[in-house]
Coordinates of C-alpha atoms in Angstrom, one line a residue:
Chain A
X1 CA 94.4 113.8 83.2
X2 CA 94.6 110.5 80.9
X3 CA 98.2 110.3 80.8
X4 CA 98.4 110.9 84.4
X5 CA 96.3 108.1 84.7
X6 CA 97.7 105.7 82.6
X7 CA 101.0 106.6 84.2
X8 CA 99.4 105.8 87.6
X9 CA 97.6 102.6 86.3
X10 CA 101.3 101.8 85.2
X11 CA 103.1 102.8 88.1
X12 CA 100.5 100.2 90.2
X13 CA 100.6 97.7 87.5
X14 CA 104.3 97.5 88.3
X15 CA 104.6 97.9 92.2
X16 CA 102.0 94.6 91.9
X17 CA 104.1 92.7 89.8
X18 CA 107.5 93.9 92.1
X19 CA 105.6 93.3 95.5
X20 CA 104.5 89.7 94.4
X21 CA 108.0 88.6 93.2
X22 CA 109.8 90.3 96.6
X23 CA 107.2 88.9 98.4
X24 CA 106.7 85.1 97.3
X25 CA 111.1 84.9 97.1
X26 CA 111.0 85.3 100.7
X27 CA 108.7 83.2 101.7
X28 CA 111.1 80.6 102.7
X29 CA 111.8 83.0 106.0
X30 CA 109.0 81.5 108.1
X31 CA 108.6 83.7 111.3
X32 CA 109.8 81.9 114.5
X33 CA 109.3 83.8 118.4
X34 CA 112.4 85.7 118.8
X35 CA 113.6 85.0 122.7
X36 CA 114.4 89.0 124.3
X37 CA 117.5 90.3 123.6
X38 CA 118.4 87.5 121.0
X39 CA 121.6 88.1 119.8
X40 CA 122.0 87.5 116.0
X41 CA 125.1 87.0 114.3
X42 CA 125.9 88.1 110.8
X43 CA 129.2 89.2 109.3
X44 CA 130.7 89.4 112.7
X45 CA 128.3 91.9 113.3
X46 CA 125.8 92.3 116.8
X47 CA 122.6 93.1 116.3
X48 CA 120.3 93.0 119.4
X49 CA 116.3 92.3 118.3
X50 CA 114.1 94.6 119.9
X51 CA 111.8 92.9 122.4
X52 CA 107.8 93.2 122.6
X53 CA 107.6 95.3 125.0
X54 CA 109.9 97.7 123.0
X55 CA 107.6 97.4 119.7
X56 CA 104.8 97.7 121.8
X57 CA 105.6 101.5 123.4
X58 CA 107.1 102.0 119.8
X59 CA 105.1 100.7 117.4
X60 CA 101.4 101.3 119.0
X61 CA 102.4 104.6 120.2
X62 CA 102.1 105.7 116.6
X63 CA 98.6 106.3 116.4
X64 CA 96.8 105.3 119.9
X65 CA 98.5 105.8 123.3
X66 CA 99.4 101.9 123.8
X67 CA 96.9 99.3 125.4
X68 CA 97.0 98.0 128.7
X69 CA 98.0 93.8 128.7
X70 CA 95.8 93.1 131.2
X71 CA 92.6 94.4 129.3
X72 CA 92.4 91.3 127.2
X73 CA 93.0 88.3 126.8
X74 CA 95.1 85.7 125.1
X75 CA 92.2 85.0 122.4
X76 CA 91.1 88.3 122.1
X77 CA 94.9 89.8 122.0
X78 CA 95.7 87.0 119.2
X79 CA 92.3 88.4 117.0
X80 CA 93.3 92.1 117.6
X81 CA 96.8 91.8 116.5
X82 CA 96.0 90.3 113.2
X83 CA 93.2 93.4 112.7
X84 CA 96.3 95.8 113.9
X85 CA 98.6 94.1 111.3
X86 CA 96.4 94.6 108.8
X87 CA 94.8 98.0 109.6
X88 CA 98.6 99.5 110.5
X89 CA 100.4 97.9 108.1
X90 CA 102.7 96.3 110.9
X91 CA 104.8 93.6 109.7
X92 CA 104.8 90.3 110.6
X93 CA 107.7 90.7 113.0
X94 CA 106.3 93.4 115.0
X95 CA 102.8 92.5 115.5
X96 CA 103.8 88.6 116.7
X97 CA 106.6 89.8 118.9
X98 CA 103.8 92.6 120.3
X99 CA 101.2 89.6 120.6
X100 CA 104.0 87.5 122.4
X101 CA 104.5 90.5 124.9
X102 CA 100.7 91.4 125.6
X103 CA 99.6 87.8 126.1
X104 CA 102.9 87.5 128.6
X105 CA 102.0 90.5 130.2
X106 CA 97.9 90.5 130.4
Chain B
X1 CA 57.5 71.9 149.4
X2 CA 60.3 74.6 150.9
X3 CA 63.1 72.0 151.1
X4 CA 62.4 70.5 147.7
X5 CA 63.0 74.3 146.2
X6 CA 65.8 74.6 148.6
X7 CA 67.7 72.1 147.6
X8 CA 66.8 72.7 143.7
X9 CA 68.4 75.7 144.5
X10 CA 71.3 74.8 145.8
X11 CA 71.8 72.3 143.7
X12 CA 71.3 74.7 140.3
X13 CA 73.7 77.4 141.8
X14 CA 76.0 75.0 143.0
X15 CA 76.6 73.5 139.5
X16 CA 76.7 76.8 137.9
X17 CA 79.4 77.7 140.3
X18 CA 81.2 74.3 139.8
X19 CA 81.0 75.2 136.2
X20 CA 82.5 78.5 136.1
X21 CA 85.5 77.5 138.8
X22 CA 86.2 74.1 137.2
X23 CA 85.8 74.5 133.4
X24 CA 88.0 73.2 130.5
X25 CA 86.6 75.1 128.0
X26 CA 89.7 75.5 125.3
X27 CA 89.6 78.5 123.2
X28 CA 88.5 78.1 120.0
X29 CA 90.4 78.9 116.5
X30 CA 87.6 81.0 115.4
X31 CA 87.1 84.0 117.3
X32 CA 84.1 86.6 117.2
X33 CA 84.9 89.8 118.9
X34 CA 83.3 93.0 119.5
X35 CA 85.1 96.5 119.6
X36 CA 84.7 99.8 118.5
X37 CA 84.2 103.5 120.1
X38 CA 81.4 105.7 121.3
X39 CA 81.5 109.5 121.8
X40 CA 79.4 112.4 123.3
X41 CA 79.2 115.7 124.4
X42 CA 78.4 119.4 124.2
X43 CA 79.4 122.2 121.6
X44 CA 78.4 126.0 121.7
X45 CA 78.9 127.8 118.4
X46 CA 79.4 131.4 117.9
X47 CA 79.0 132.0 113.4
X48 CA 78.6 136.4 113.0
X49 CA 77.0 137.0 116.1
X50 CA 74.4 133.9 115.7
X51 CA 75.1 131.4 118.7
X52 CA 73.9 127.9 118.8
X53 CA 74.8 125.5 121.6
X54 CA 73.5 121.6 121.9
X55 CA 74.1 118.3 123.8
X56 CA 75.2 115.8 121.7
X57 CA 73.5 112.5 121.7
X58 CA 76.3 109.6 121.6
X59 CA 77.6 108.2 118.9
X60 CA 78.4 104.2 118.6
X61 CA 80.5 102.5 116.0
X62 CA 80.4 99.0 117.3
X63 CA 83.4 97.1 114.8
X64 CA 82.6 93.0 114.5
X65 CA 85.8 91.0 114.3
X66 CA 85.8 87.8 113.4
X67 CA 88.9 85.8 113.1
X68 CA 88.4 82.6 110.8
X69 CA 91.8 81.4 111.0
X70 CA 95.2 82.7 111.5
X71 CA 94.9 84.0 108.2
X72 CA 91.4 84.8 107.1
X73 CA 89.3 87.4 109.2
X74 CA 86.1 89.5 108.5
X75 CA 86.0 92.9 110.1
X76 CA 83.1 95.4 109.9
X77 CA 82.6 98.6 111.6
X78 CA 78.6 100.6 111.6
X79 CA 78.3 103.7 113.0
X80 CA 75.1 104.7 114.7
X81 CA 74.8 108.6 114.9
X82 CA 72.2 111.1 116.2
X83 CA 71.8 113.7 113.3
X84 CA 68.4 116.4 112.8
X85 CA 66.2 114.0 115.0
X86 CA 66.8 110.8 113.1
X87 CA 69.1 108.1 113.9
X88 CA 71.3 107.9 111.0
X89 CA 72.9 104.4 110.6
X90 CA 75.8 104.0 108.4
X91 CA 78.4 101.0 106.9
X92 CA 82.0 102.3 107.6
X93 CA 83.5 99.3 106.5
X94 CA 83.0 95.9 105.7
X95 CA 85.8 93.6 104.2
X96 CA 87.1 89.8 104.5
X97 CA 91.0 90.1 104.4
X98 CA 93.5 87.1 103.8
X99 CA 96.9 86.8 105.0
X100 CA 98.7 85.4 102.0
X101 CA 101.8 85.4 102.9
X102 CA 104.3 87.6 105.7
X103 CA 104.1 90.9 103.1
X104 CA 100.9 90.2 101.2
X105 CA 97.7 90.6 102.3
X106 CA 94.6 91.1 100.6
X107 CA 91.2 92.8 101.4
X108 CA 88.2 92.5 99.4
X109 CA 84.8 94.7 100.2
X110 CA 84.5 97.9 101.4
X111 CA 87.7 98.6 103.3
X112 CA 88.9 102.0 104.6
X113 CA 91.2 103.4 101.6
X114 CA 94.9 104.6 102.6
X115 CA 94.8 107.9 101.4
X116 CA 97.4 109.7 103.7
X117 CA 97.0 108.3 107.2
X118 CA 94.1 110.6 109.2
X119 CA 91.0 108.4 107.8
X120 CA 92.5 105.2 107.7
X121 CA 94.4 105.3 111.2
X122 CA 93.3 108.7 112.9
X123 CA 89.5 109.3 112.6
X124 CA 88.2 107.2 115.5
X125 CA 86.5 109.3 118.4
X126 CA 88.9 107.7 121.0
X127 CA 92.1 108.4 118.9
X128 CA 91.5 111.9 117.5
X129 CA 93.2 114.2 119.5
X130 CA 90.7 116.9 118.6
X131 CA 87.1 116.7 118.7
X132 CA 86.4 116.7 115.0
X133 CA 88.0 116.2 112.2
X134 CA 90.5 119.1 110.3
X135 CA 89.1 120.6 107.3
X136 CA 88.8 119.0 103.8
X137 CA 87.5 116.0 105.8
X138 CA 84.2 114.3 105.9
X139 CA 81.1 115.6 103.9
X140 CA 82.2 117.9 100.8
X141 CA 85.8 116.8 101.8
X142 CA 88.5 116.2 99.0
X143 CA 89.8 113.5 100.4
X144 CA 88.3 109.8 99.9
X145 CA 87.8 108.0 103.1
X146 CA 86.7 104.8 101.9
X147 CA 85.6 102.8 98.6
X148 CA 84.1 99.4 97.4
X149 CA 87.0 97.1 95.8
X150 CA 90.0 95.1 96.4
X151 CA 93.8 95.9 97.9
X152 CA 96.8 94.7 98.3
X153 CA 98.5 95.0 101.8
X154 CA 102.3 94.5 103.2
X155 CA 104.9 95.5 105.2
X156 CA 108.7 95.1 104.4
X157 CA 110.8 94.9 107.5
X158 CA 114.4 96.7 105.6
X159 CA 116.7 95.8 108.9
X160 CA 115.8 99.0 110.2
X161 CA 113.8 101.0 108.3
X162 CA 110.4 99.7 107.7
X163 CA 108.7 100.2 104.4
X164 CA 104.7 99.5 104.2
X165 CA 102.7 99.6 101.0
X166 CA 98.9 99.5 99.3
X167 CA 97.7 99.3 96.4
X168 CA 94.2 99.0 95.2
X169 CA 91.2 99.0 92.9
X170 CA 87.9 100.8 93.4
X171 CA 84.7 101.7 92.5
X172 CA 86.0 105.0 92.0
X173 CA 84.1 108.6 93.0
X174 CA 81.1 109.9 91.0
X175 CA 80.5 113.3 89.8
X176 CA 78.1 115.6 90.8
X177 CA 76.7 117.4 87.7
X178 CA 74.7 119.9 89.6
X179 CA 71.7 118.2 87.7
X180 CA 70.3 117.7 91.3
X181 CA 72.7 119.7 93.4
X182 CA 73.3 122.8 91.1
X183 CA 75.6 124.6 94.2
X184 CA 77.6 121.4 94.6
X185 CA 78.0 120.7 90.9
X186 CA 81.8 119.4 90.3
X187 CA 82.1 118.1 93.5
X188 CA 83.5 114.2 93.8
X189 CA 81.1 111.8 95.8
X190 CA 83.1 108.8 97.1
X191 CA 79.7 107.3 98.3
X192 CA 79.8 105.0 94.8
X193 CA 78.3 101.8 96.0
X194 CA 76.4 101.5 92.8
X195 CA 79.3 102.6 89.8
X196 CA 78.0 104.9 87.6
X197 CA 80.6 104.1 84.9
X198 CA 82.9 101.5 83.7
X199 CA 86.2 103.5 84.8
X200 CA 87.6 102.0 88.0
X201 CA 90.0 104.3 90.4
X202 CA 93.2 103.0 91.0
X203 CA 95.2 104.0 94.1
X204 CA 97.7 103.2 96.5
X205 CA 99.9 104.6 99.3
X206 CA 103.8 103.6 100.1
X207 CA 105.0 104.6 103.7
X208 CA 108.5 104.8 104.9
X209 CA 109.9 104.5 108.6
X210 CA 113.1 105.8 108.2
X211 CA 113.8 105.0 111.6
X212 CA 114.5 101.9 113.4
X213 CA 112.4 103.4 116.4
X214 CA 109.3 103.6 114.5
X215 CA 109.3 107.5 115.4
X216 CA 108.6 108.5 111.7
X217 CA 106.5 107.7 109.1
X218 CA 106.6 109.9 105.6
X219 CA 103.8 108.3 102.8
X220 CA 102.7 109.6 100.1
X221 CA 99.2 108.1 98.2
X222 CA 97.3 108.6 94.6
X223 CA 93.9 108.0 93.7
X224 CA 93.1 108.1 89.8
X225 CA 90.4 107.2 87.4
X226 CA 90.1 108.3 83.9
X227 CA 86.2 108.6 84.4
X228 CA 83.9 109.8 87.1
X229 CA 80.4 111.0 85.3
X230 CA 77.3 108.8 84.3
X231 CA 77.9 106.2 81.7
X232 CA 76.8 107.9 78.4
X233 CA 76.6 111.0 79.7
X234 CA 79.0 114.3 79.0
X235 CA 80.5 113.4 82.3
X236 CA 81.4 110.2 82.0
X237 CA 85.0 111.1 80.6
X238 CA 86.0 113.1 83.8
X239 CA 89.3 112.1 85.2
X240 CA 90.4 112.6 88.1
X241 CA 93.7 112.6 90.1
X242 CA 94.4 112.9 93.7
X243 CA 97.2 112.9 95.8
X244 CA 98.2 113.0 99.4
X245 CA 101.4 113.3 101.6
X246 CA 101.3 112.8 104.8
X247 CA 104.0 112.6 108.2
X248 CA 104.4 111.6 111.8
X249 CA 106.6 111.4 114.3
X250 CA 105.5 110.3 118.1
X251 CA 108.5 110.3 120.0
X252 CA 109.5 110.2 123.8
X253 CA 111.9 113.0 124.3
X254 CA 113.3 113.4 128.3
X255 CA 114.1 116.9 128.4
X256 CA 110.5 117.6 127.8
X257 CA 109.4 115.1 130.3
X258 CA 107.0 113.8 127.7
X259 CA 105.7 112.6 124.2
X260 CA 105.6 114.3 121.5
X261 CA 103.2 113.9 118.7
X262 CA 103.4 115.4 115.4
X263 CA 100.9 114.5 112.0
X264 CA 100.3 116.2 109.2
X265 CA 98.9 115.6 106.0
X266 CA 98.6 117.4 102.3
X267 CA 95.6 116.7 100.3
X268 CA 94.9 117.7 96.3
X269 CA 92.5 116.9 93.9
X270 CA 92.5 117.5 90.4
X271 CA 89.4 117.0 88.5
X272 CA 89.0 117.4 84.7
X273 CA 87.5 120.5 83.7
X274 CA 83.9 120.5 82.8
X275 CA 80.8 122.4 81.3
X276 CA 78.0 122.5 84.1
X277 CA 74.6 124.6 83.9
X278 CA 73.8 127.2 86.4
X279 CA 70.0 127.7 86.2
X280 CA 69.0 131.5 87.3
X281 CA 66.1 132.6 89.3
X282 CA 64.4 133.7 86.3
X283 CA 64.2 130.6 84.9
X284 CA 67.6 131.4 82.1
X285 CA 69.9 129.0 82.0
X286 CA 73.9 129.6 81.8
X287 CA 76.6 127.4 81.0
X288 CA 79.9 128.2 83.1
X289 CA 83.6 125.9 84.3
X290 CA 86.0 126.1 86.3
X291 CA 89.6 125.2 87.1
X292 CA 88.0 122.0 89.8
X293 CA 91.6 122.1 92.0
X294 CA 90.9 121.6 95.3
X295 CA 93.5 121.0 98.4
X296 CA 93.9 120.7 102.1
X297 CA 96.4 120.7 104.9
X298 CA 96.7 120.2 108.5
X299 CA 99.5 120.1 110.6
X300 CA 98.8 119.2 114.4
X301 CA 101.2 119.1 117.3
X302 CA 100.4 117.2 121.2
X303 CA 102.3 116.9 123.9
X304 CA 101.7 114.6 126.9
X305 CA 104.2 114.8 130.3
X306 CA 104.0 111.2 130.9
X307 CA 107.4 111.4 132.8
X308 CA 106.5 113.7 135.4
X309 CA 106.0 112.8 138.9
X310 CA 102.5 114.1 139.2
X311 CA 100.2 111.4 138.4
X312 CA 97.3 113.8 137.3
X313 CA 99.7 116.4 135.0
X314 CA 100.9 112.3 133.2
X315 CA 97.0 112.2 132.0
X316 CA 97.2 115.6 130.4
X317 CA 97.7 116.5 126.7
X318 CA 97.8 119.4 125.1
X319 CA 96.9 119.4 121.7
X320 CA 97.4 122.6 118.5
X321 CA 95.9 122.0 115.4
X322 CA 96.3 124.4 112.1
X323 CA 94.2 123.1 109.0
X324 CA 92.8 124.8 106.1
X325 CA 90.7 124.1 103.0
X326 CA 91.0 125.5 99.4
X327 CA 87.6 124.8 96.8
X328 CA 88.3 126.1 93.6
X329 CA 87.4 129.5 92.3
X330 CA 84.2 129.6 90.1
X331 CA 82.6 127.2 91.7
X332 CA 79.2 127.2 93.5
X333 CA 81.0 125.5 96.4
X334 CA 84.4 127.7 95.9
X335 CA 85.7 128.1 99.6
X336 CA 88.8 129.2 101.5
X337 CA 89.2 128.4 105.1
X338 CA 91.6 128.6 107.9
X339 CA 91.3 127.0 111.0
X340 CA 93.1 127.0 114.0
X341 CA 92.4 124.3 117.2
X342 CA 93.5 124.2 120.5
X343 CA 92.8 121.4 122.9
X344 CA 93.6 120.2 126.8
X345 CA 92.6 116.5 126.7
X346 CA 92.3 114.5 129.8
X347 CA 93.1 110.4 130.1
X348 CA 91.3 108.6 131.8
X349 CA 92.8 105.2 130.5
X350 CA 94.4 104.6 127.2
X351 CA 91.2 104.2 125.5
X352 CA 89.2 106.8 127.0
X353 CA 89.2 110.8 126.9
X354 CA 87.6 114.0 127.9
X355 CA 88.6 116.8 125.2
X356 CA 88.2 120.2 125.6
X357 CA 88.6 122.4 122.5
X358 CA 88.2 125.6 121.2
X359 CA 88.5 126.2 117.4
X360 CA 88.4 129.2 115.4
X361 CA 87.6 129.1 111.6
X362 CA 87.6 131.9 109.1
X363 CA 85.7 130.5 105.6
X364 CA 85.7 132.7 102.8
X365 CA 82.7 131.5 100.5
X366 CA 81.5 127.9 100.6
X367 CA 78.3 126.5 99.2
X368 CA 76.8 129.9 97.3
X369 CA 77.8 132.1 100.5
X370 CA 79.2 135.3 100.1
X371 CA 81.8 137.5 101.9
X372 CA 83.6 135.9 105.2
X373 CA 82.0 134.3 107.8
X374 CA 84.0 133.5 111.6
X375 CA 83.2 131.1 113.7
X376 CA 84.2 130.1 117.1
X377 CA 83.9 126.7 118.5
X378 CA 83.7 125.5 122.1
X379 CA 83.8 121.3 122.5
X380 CA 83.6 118.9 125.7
X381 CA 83.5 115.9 124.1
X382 CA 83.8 112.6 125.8
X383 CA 85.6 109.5 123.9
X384 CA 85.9 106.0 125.0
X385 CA 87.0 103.4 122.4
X386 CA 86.5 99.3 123.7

C-alpha cells in the first residue's frame, strides 16, 4: 500500500504542477459573451458555437432535469451559476453562456 | 380621532406601496442566497417475515450561498433529519471557494469530495432518481462522501470534448480498531474532523466528455493515505487506497420519444491488513485479520417520454436500479448484497418529485449476522429541492 501511495502522491504532485502551467498559459483568453450562432473562423474551417439554450438542455440535463428561467432571477441566476461551475465542474464557457440564456429567458 | 388614524393609514400603506412600485434599489455585488431540498414520506418493510412500516418526518437541508464577488463565494449546506425520536443536525459541507483563474479554482473547508460522481452530484433528495441511496453508500459505506481539506478545481474546454479535473488534500479516514466497536473493527470512518494522525489522504478525480453534446461523462477517482490508525498506536501505519469509476450518459433519443438516463459507478477499497482483537463471551480474548477489500457497484437506467403528446405520460419516469455491496470475508462486518430497484417517479416541476419504489435486497451476513436475510421495500417519498 506505500508504493501505491507514493505513486498516487506522485501522480497528484504532477497533475498540480501540469494543471497550473496549462492553466496560467491561457490566461490571456479572457472570456467575452459569444452572440448565438457566432460563426468562428479558423483554417478556413466553420465552427458554429453552441448557444445557451443549447448548453443549458445539454449541460444541466446531466444530473438535474433543467431549471425553469423564470424561477429566478438575474442576481440569484448570476450566484447559482458560479455554485454550478464549481460544484459541476462546468467550464467557464458553458456556465456564462447558460447564465446569459437563463437571465434572457427568466 | 378616526380621521387622524385614517389618514395615518393611508398615508403608511400608500408609501409602502409607492415604495415597492417605484424603487431603484440596484442589486448588489454581494449576494446571500438560500437553497437546498426537503424530503418526506412513507416506507413499509418486509425483512424474514418481520414487517415494519412508518411515516417519515421531513428532512431539510437548507444550503447558504453567499456570493462575495465574482470570484469568491461561501457555500454551506446542514441537514436537519428526524432519526429514533431526536432531531439529528448535521454539517454536509462548508467551504469558501475562489475562482483563480477560467480552469483553476480552489475550495478550502469541508467540501463534498469527488469520488465518482453519485455523492458529489447525485445524492440530493430532489435529484436522486430513487428514494435512497444504492448500496455501499452512506453509514458503513466504502465510499467517502466528504472530508476536511483543500482542492483544486477546473474544467478544460478541448474544442469538443470537455475534460474536468480535481485534485485534493484531506484529513483522511480513521480506522476503527474494534477497541469500541469490536463488530465494526476495520471499517474506515471518513467522519475525521479531528485527525487522528499525521498522514493526510490525497485524492482526485479526472472526467472526460468525449462528446461535444455533453451526453457522456467516464471519470475515474483515487483516495490514498499511507496512515489511517491513532498516532502512536499499532494502527497508525494503515494505508489505504481507494478507487472509483464512474459513467453517464443522459441523452434525448426520438425514436424513444424520450430521455434516457444512464449512471453507474464502481467503488473499491483497499485497506492494509491488520491484527484486531475479538473478545469472546467468556471473557478470552482472540487475535484474528482479514483481507479488508471491500467494493460496490450500481448501474441505474431512467427513462422519461418528454416528447409525447400527453402532457401527464411527459411527467413520468421510470427508473431500474441494480447495486450491490461486497465487505470482506473474516470480518465482523463481512457482507454480500444484491439489490435490485424499481421506481415510477412523477414531476411535478423540475425540482419537485413523488417517487414510488419498490426494492428488493438479498444480504448475506453484515454486522455479526448469520445466514441470508431478504428484504422487500415499499417507498412514497416526496422530493422538492428550492
Amino acid at each position: 500500500m506505500k508504493s501505491i501511495h507514493k505513486i498516487t502522491v506522485t501522480v497528484a504532485s504532477i497533475l498540480v504542477v501540469l494543471i497550473t502551467i496549462v492553466a496560467c498559459t491561457s490566461t490571456k483568453e479572457v472570456y467575452t459573451p459569444v452572440l448565438e450562432k457566432e460563426v468562428a473562423d479558423s483554417d478556413q474551417e466553420f465552427k458554429i458555437e453552441k448557444s445557451g439554450a443549447q448548453l443549458w438542455g445539454e449541460v444541466c440535463n446531466r444530473c438535474h432535469i433543467a431549471p425553469s428561467p423564470s424561477d429566478y432571477n438575474d442576481t440569484d441566476w448570476e450566484t447559482i451559476s458560479l455554485h454550478m461551475r464549481v460544484r459541476a465542474n462546468l467550464t467557464e464557457k458553458e456556465s456564462k453562456k447558460i447564465e446569459e440564456f437563463l437571465k434572457s429567458a427568466n | 380621532m378616526k380621521k387622524l388614524i385614517l389618514s395615518l393609514f393611508v398615508f403608511v400603506f400608500g408609501y409602502q406601496l409607492y415604495g415597492q412600485t417605484y424603487n431603484t434599489f440596484e442589486p448588489s455585488k454581494t449576494q446571500f442566497m438560500l437553497r437546498g431540498y426537503g424530503h418526506t414520506g412513507f416506507e413499509y418493510m418486509d425483512s424474514n417475515d418481520e414487517a415494519e412500516s412508518k411515516f417519515l418526518g421531513l428532512t431539510y437541508a437548507p444550503i447558504f450561498l453567499y456570493k462575495h464577488s465574482d470570484r469568491l463565494m461561501f457555500e454551506a449546506e446542514l441537514e436537519f433529519k428526524l432519526e429514533g425520536n431526536e432531531l439529528e443536525i448535521g454539517l454536509e459541507y462548508a467551504d469558501v471557494m475562489y475562482v483563480l483563474n477560467k480552469n483553476i479554482t480552489v475550495r478550502a473547508g469541508k467540501f463534498l469530495l469527488p469520488f465518482g460522481t453519485f455523492m458529489e452530484r447525485l445524492h440530493p433528495a430532489w435529484i436522486n432518481r430513487l428514494p435512497n441511496a444504492p448500496l455501499g453508500y452512506g453509514h458503513d459505506g466504502i465510499a467517502p462522501s466528504s472530508g476536511i481539506g483543500v482542492e483544486l478545481r477546473g474544467a478544460f474546454d478541448l474544442g469538443g470534448p470537455r475534460l474536468n479535473y480535481s485534485i485534493y488534500s484531506t484529513n483522511g479516514p480513521r480506522l476503527n480498531d474494534g477497541s469500541e466497536e469490536p463488530e465494526e473493527a476495520g471499517i474506515l470512518q471518513f467522519e475525521n474532523f479531528e485527525d487522528n494522525n499525521l498522514a493526510k489522504a490525497y485524492g482526485g478525480r479526472i472526467g472526460i466528455l468525449p462528446f461535444s453534446d455533453s451526453s457522456a461523462e467516464l471519470g475515474f477517482s483515487a483516495y490514498s493515505t499511507s496512515g489511517t490508525g491513532e498516532e502512536d498506536s499499532q494502527y497508525e501505519d494503515v494505508g489505504a487506497f481507494l478507487f472509483a469509476l464512474d459513467f453517464s450518459y443522459v441523452k434525448p433519443i426520438s425514436p424513444l420519444k424520450g430521455i434516457v438516463d444512464i449512471k453507474a459507478q464502481y467503488n473499491n477499497s483497499n485497506v492494509d491488513t491488520a491484527t484486531f482483537i475479538e473478545v469472546h463471551e467468556d471473557g478470552d480474548a482472540e487475535e484474528y485479520s482479514f483481507d479488508n477489500q471491500s467494493n460496490s457497484f450500481y448501474a441505474q437506467l431512467s427513462y422519461r417520454p418528454t416528447m409525447v403528446e400527453s402532457d401527464f405520460m411527459k411527467k413520468l419516469e421510470f427508473v431500474g436500479r441494480y447495486s450491490d455491496f461486497n465487505a470482506p470475508e473474516g470480518a465482523e462486518w463481512e457482507e454480500a448484497s444484491v439489490q435490485y430497484a424499481f421506481g415510477l417517479n412523477y414531476w411535478l416541476s423540475w425540482r419537485s418529485v413523488i417517487k414510488l419504489s419498490y426494492q428488493t435486497t438479498e444480504t448475506e451476513g453484515g454486522h455479526g449476522a448469520d445466514g441470508i436475510t431478504n428484504t422487500d421495500g415499499l417507498f412514497i417519498h416526496w422530493a422538492i429541492g428550492f
